[in-house]
């Protein structure tokens, strides 16, 4: 593969991450503090939206696996067809309707549409890795390019969104530290007025951010289409038939390496989603970092971007399972931030978290092609199973993330979160600390424990590569 092809492939995946990053970091606080939806309804929007995207994954995998080859490939038409609808649904997801009573239904509808459409993009795009080259090093290199660009996309999304909408969440009234003898009335003082008017400043800045990110989406897809050439399945014989979707799904669920990999990163990705979804709320309400949250988010993502090449070199030299240890680095520092909310420590924690997030993003997508190759070797006379692996993997990670975000928002409702006030109750602050510190730490440790039993080693990868070359 040429550097140009790998770069164009990587750029094509960035817009999905730009939009997804903006939603991960800011949608929850937007629903709570700008749209003034209750935490319970916000939890429904987040969970049902993620669940709709998750349910779309196997459906997308089913139809894509039955797609016929066209002049531009079998996967590329799906990527192109869903893009315009994704852009429209993303924009309306950040639009504040003039009515109040139907806002929950509005956001639920467009968030579900956005999640479903990004799935129709992500499944064929991620499976495209297997159809760029037959060489494992080429695919690993393309994956590293892709993850670097996707993390950069995550950075761009969070930075653009953070810088544009920061003024919607900053109130001079709340920057003054209250005295020790603060009365309860200070807790109930709104810091942000209810922006019922769609033309209010808070609503305007979110719509501007949505329009900018929609433009980035369109640019990335054009580069992908012009710069990437999809190849047909290089291992399949002309006589081979596509594996029926239900049969293929049953076979993948019985494939040991796939089950262990999915279970491990299901827990780890949920931990990362909890960190992303609650970080801005934590900085705003629990750590007195209201004026620094956008810079802390940028620090996390800059650290993640610059460390992806490091992790790629690390896993090439020491192995992919060994590189997973880097995911655990965020645990002690996140716990320190929760217990000692200091500004300098916060930036240090943000930097270390970026290193861990980069490892958690790169490793599963680097390990999944190895699992697919292992399955191919055990089932040599079938094709079309790649989309089944990728769609079911994304299904499980999205569903777990949706459950995690839904439970976290419901926890805020239970502890009495009130939108738009300067200071939340002690119960809400404690809940945010648990969602940033203890809960992700437990999930990451469980995920890494399961990964210990992942059977594909560097030696078995080489043996599989030789066997597949013989099969060709």
mmCIF file of C-alpha atoms in Angstrom, residues 73-319:
data_model
loop_
_atom_site.group_PDB
_atom_site.id
_atom_site.type_symbol
_atom_site.label_atom_id
_atom_site.label_comp_id
_atom_site.label_asym_id
_atom_site.label_seq_id
_atom_site.Cartn_x
_atom_site.Cartn_y
_atom_site.Cartn_z
ATOM 1 C CA UNK A 73 -16.485 -2.036 -4.703
ATOM 2 C CA UNK A 74 -18.865 -3.826 -2.348
ATOM 3 C CA UNK A 75 -18.404 -1.668 0.758
ATOM 4 C CA UNK A 76 -17.791 1.808 -0.692
ATOM 5 C CA UNK A 77 -21.401 2.342 -1.967
ATOM 6 C CA UNK A 78 -22.694 1.983 1.592
ATOM 7 C CA UNK A 79 -20.211 4.568 2.874
ATOM 8 C CA UNK A 80 -21.218 7.095 0.216
ATOM 9 C CA UNK A 81 -24.980 6.537 0.407
ATOM 10 C CA UNK A 82 -25.389 7.178 4.134
ATOM 11 C CA UNK A 83 -23.187 10.304 4.351
ATOM 12 C CA UNK A 84 -25.718 13.033 3.324
ATOM 13 C CA UNK A 85 -28.345 11.695 5.740
ATOM 14 C CA UNK A 86 -25.758 11.469 8.537
ATOM 15 C CA UNK A 87 -24.845 15.149 8.073
ATOM 16 C CA UNK A 88 -28.501 16.259 8.244
ATOM 17 C CA UNK A 89 -29.291 14.165 11.333
ATOM 18 C CA UNK A 90 -26.148 15.436 13.090
ATOM 19 C CA UNK A 91 -27.078 19.081 12.518
ATOM 20 C CA UNK A 92 -30.629 18.682 13.848
ATOM 21 C CA UNK A 93 -29.292 16.773 16.850
ATOM 22 C CA UNK A 94 -27.840 20.101 18.069
ATOM 23 C CA UNK A 95 -30.801 22.293 17.051
ATOM 24 C CA UNK A 96 -32.912 23.698 19.887
ATOM 25 C CA UNK A 97 -36.570 23.494 18.818
ATOM 26 C CA UNK A 98 -38.872 26.374 19.844
ATOM 27 C CA UNK A 99 -41.262 24.031 21.642
ATOM 28 C CA UNK A 100 -40.466 22.616 25.105
ATOM 29 C CA UNK A 101 -42.838 19.697 25.608
ATOM 30 C CA UNK A 102 -41.557 17.675 22.651
ATOM 31 C CA UNK A 103 -37.821 18.257 23.059
ATOM 32 C CA UNK A 104 -37.154 14.782 24.429
ATOM 33 C CA UNK A 105 -38.791 13.179 21.375
ATOM 34 C CA UNK A 106 -36.882 15.560 19.081
ATOM 35 C CA UNK A 107 -33.461 14.715 20.468
ATOM 36 C CA UNK A 108 -34.282 11.043 20.774
ATOM 37 C CA UNK A 109 -35.316 10.885 17.105
ATOM 38 C CA UNK A 110 -32.271 12.625 15.680
ATOM 39 C CA UNK A 111 -29.766 11.005 18.040
ATOM 40 C CA UNK A 112 -31.125 7.572 17.116
ATOM 41 C CA UNK A 113 -30.933 8.457 13.413
ATOM 42 C CA UNK A 114 -27.377 9.734 13.808
ATOM 43 C CA UNK A 115 -26.240 6.602 15.657
ATOM 44 C CA UNK A 116 -27.886 4.290 13.117
ATOM 45 C CA UNK A 117 -26.426 6.147 10.135
ATOM 46 C CA UNK A 118 -22.905 6.309 11.591
ATOM 47 C CA UNK A 119 -23.173 2.537 12.027
ATOM 48 C CA UNK A 120 -24.010 2.142 8.343
ATOM 49 C CA UNK A 121 -20.798 4.077 7.709
ATOM 50 C CA UNK A 122 -18.570 2.489 10.352
ATOM 51 C CA UNK A 123 -19.247 -1.189 9.598
ATOM 52 C CA UNK A 124 -18.229 -1.129 5.904
ATOM 53 C CA UNK A 125 -15.459 1.414 6.554
ATOM 54 C CA UNK A 126 -13.798 -0.646 9.291
ATOM 55 C CA UNK A 127 -14.243 -3.906 7.331
ATOM 56 C CA UNK A 128 -12.550 -2.189 4.385
ATOM 57 C CA UNK A 129 -9.236 -2.811 6.207
ATOM 58 C CA UNK A 130 -9.404 -6.451 5.100
ATOM 59 C CA UNK A 131 -9.802 -5.432 1.419
ATOM 60 C CA UNK A 132 -6.953 -2.946 1.142
ATOM 61 C CA UNK A 133 -4.150 -5.512 1.181
ATOM 62 C CA UNK A 134 -3.425 -9.181 1.921
ATOM 63 C CA UNK A 135 -0.267 -8.372 3.883
ATOM 64 C CA UNK A 136 -0.576 -8.210 7.693
ATOM 65 C CA UNK A 137 2.062 -5.475 7.990
ATOM 66 C CA UNK A 138 0.237 -3.386 5.400
ATOM 67 C CA UNK A 139 -3.039 -3.814 7.267
ATOM 68 C CA UNK A 140 -1.441 -3.038 10.635
ATOM 69 C CA UNK A 141 0.177 0.043 9.102
ATOM 70 C CA UNK A 142 -3.127 1.153 7.552
ATOM 71 C CA UNK A 143 -4.809 0.610 10.944
ATOM 72 C CA UNK A 144 -2.145 2.744 12.657
ATOM 73 C CA UNK A 145 -2.665 5.509 10.063
ATOM 74 C CA UNK A 146 -6.399 5.218 10.566
ATOM 75 C CA UNK A 147 -6.255 5.326 14.364
ATOM 76 C CA UNK A 148 -3.839 8.286 14.318
ATOM 77 C CA UNK A 149 -6.210 10.190 12.051
ATOM 78 C CA UNK A 150 -9.286 9.093 14.031
ATOM 79 C CA UNK A 151 -7.728 10.249 17.298
ATOM 80 C CA UNK A 152 -6.784 13.476 15.516
ATOM 81 C CA UNK A 153 -10.425 13.667 14.397
ATOM 82 C CA UNK A 154 -11.500 13.159 17.997
ATOM 83 C CA UNK A 155 -9.185 16.022 18.956
ATOM 84 C CA UNK A 156 -10.521 18.273 16.193
ATOM 85 C CA UNK A 157 -14.124 17.505 17.146
ATOM 86 C CA UNK A 158 -13.639 18.167 20.853
ATOM 87 C CA UNK A 159 -11.460 21.242 20.226
ATOM 88 C CA UNK A 160 -13.835 22.801 17.689
ATOM 89 C CA UNK A 161 -16.874 22.063 19.810
ATOM 90 C CA UNK A 162 -15.156 23.140 23.033
ATOM 91 C CA UNK A 163 -13.868 26.438 21.694
ATOM 92 C CA UNK A 164 -17.115 27.370 19.925
ATOM 93 C CA UNK A 165 -19.528 26.448 22.734
ATOM 94 C CA UNK A 166 -17.383 27.339 25.773
ATOM 95 C CA UNK A 167 -19.175 30.676 26.194
ATOM 96 C CA UNK A 168 -22.474 28.832 26.593
ATOM 97 C CA UNK A 169 -21.299 27.232 29.842
ATOM 98 C CA UNK A 170 -19.289 30.029 31.476
ATOM 99 C CA UNK A 171 -21.043 32.346 33.894
ATOM 100 C CA UNK A 172 -19.227 35.128 35.806
ATOM 101 C CA UNK A 173 -21.691 34.555 38.645
ATOM 102 C CA UNK A 174 -20.344 31.035 39.156
ATOM 103 C CA UNK A 175 -16.651 31.900 38.984
ATOM 104 C CA UNK A 176 -16.780 33.551 42.407
ATOM 105 C CA UNK A 177 -16.000 31.030 45.134
ATOM 106 C CA UNK A 178 -18.774 31.061 47.712
ATOM 107 C CA UNK A 179 -17.974 31.698 51.346
ATOM 108 C CA UNK A 180 -17.923 28.931 53.918
ATOM 109 C CA UNK A 181 -21.323 30.020 55.199
ATOM 110 C CA UNK A 182 -22.975 29.523 51.809
ATOM 111 C CA UNK A 183 -26.715 29.288 52.051
ATOM 112 C CA UNK A 184 -28.828 26.820 50.137
ATOM 113 C CA UNK A 185 -30.231 29.639 48.025
ATOM 114 C CA UNK A 186 -26.865 29.944 46.247
ATOM 115 C CA UNK A 187 -27.234 26.331 45.108
ATOM 116 C CA UNK A 188 -30.544 27.154 43.445
ATOM 117 C CA UNK A 189 -29.377 30.279 41.624
ATOM 118 C CA UNK A 190 -29.458 29.619 37.885
ATOM 119 C CA UNK A 191 -26.097 30.248 36.203
ATOM 120 C CA UNK A 192 -27.518 29.935 32.702
ATOM 121 C CA UNK A 193 -30.993 31.178 31.762
ATOM 122 C CA UNK A 194 -33.387 28.761 30.112
ATOM 123 C CA UNK A 195 -32.614 29.209 26.383
ATOM 124 C CA UNK A 196 -36.152 28.481 25.201
ATOM 125 C CA UNK A 197 -35.577 30.764 22.215
ATOM 126 C CA UNK A 198 -33.715 28.906 19.409
ATOM 127 C CA UNK A 199 -32.007 32.227 18.593
ATOM 128 C CA UNK A 200 -30.468 32.577 22.067
ATOM 129 C CA UNK A 201 -26.678 32.764 22.314
ATOM 130 C CA UNK A 202 -26.370 29.267 23.811
ATOM 131 C CA UNK A 203 -28.416 27.704 21.019
ATOM 132 C CA UNK A 204 -26.615 29.675 18.292
ATOM 133 C CA UNK A 205 -23.112 28.584 19.257
ATOM 134 C CA UNK A 206 -24.104 24.906 19.283
ATOM 135 C CA UNK A 207 -25.662 25.223 15.812
ATOM 136 C CA UNK A 208 -22.530 26.966 14.493
ATOM 137 C CA UNK A 209 -20.400 24.119 15.846
ATOM 138 C CA UNK A 210 -22.716 21.551 14.228
ATOM 139 C CA UNK A 211 -22.461 23.304 10.853
ATOM 140 C CA UNK A 212 -18.648 23.397 10.984
ATOM 141 C CA UNK A 213 -18.391 19.699 11.841
ATOM 142 C CA UNK A 214 -20.887 18.799 9.091
ATOM 143 C CA UNK A 215 -18.532 20.483 6.604
ATOM 144 C CA UNK A 216 -15.599 18.417 7.911
ATOM 145 C CA UNK A 217 -17.722 15.289 7.402
ATOM 146 C CA UNK A 218 -18.281 16.039 3.740
ATOM 147 C CA UNK A 219 -14.600 16.787 3.069
ATOM 148 C CA UNK A 220 -13.387 13.519 4.629
ATOM 149 C CA UNK A 221 -15.748 11.349 2.576
ATOM 150 C CA UNK A 222 -14.662 12.996 -0.680
ATOM 151 C CA UNK A 223 -11.000 12.230 0.135
ATOM 152 C CA UNK A 224 -11.863 8.595 0.978
ATOM 153 C CA UNK A 225 -13.739 8.040 -2.274
ATOM 154 C CA UNK A 226 -11.064 9.601 -4.466
ATOM 155 C CA UNK A 227 -8.035 8.088 -2.753
ATOM 156 C CA UNK A 228 -8.947 4.480 -1.839
ATOM 157 C CA UNK A 229 -9.410 1.482 -4.120
ATOM 158 C CA UNK A 230 -11.305 -1.477 -2.694
ATOM 159 C CA UNK A 231 -10.167 -4.976 -3.709
ATOM 160 C CA UNK A 232 -12.254 -8.120 -3.835
ATOM 161 C CA UNK A 233 -11.704 -10.955 -1.323
ATOM 162 C CA UNK A 234 -8.186 -12.215 -2.204
ATOM 163 C CA UNK A 235 -8.512 -15.567 -0.429
ATOM 164 C CA UNK A 236 -11.904 -16.689 -1.679
ATOM 165 C CA UNK A 237 -12.215 -19.100 -4.611
ATOM 166 C CA UNK A 238 -14.737 -18.408 -7.346
ATOM 167 C CA UNK A 239 -16.702 -21.418 -6.129
ATOM 168 C CA UNK A 240 -16.874 -20.151 -2.524
ATOM 169 C CA UNK A 241 -20.218 -18.840 -1.334
ATOM 170 C CA UNK A 242 -20.829 -16.170 1.259
ATOM 171 C CA UNK A 243 -21.457 -17.529 4.749
ATOM 172 C CA UNK A 244 -25.147 -17.020 5.677
ATOM 173 C CA UNK A 245 -25.351 -14.200 8.202
ATOM 174 C CA UNK A 246 -27.031 -16.167 11.017
ATOM 175 C CA UNK A 247 -24.660 -19.100 10.581
ATOM 176 C CA UNK A 248 -21.683 -16.745 10.429
ATOM 177 C CA UNK A 249 -22.853 -14.940 13.576
ATOM 178 C CA UNK A 250 -23.190 -18.271 15.407
ATOM 179 C CA UNK A 251 -19.685 -19.284 14.296
ATOM 180 C CA UNK A 252 -18.156 -15.980 15.394
ATOM 181 C CA UNK A 253 -19.816 -16.225 18.817
ATOM 182 C CA UNK A 254 -18.164 -19.639 19.257
ATOM 183 C CA UNK A 255 -14.749 -18.440 18.104
ATOM 184 C CA UNK A 256 -12.670 -18.267 21.300
ATOM 185 C CA UNK A 257 -10.222 -15.479 20.369
ATOM 186 C CA UNK A 258 -13.084 -13.246 19.199
ATOM 187 C CA UNK A 259 -15.157 -13.802 22.354
ATOM 188 C CA UNK A 260 -12.227 -12.957 24.653
ATOM 189 C CA UNK A 261 -11.203 -9.898 22.634
ATOM 190 C CA UNK A 262 -14.765 -8.563 22.504
ATOM 191 C CA UNK A 263 -15.471 -9.164 26.197
ATOM 192 C CA UNK A 264 -12.233 -7.427 27.203
ATOM 193 C CA UNK A 265 -12.665 -4.292 25.112
ATOM 194 C CA UNK A 266 -16.392 -4.162 25.815
ATOM 195 C CA UNK A 267 -15.496 -3.339 29.420
ATOM 196 C CA UNK A 268 -12.562 -1.076 28.517
ATOM 197 C CA UNK A 269 -14.523 0.946 25.937
ATOM 198 C CA UNK A 270 -17.358 1.405 28.440
ATOM 199 C CA UNK A 271 -14.833 2.847 30.911
ATOM 200 C CA UNK A 272 -13.505 5.261 28.279
ATOM 201 C CA UNK A 273 -17.065 6.305 27.316
ATOM 202 C CA UNK A 274 -17.874 7.020 30.977
ATOM 203 C CA UNK A 275 -14.750 9.188 31.233
ATOM 204 C CA UNK A 276 -15.661 11.095 28.066
ATOM 205 C CA UNK A 277 -19.358 11.474 28.835
ATOM 206 C CA UNK A 278 -18.881 12.801 32.372
ATOM 207 C CA UNK A 279 -15.550 14.663 32.135
ATOM 208 C CA UNK A 280 -17.018 18.080 31.268
ATOM 209 C CA UNK A 281 -19.676 17.694 33.965
ATOM 210 C CA UNK A 282 -16.993 16.688 36.469
ATOM 211 C CA UNK A 283 -14.814 19.696 35.628
ATOM 212 C CA UNK A 284 -17.796 22.049 35.760
ATOM 213 C CA UNK A 285 -19.490 20.858 38.939
ATOM 214 C CA UNK A 286 -17.080 18.710 40.988
ATOM 215 C CA UNK A 287 -13.537 20.029 40.477
ATOM 216 C CA UNK A 288 -13.808 23.845 40.208
ATOM 217 C CA UNK A 289 -12.346 23.650 36.691
ATOM 218 C CA UNK A 290 -15.289 25.282 34.925
ATOM 219 C CA UNK A 291 -13.038 27.657 32.956
ATOM 220 C CA UNK A 292 -10.502 24.992 31.950
ATOM 221 C CA UNK A 293 -12.574 22.043 30.714
ATOM 222 C CA UNK A 294 -12.084 22.780 26.993
ATOM 223 C CA UNK A 295 -8.297 23.011 27.435
ATOM 224 C CA UNK A 296 -8.211 19.804 29.475
ATOM 225 C CA UNK A 297 -10.168 17.982 26.748
ATOM 226 C CA UNK A 298 -7.709 19.272 24.133
ATOM 227 C CA UNK A 299 -4.773 18.123 26.314
ATOM 228 C CA UNK A 300 -6.231 14.610 26.524
ATOM 229 C CA UNK A 301 -6.672 14.369 22.785
ATOM 230 C CA UNK A 302 -3.335 15.956 21.791
ATOM 231 C CA UNK A 303 -1.646 13.397 24.048
ATOM 232 C CA UNK A 304 -3.648 10.618 22.372
ATOM 233 C CA UNK A 305 -2.765 11.816 18.856
ATOM 234 C CA UNK A 306 0.988 12.034 19.424
ATOM 235 C CA UNK A 307 1.133 8.686 21.264
ATOM 236 C CA UNK A 308 -0.541 6.507 18.595
ATOM 237 C CA UNK A 309 2.724 6.131 16.584
ATOM 238 C CA UNK A 310 4.495 5.252 19.855
ATOM 239 C CA UNK A 311 1.976 2.493 20.607
ATOM 240 C CA UNK A 312 2.237 1.207 17.036
ATOM 241 C CA UNK A 313 6.029 0.825 17.431
ATOM 242 C CA UNK A 314 5.562 -0.645 20.908
ATOM 243 C CA UNK A 315 3.165 -3.385 19.794
ATOM 244 C CA UNK A 316 5.401 -4.245 16.839
ATOM 245 C CA UNK A 317 8.378 -4.743 19.158
ATOM 246 C CA UNK A 318 6.792 -6.202 22.296
ATOM 247 C CA UNK A 319 3.490 -7.636 21.041
#
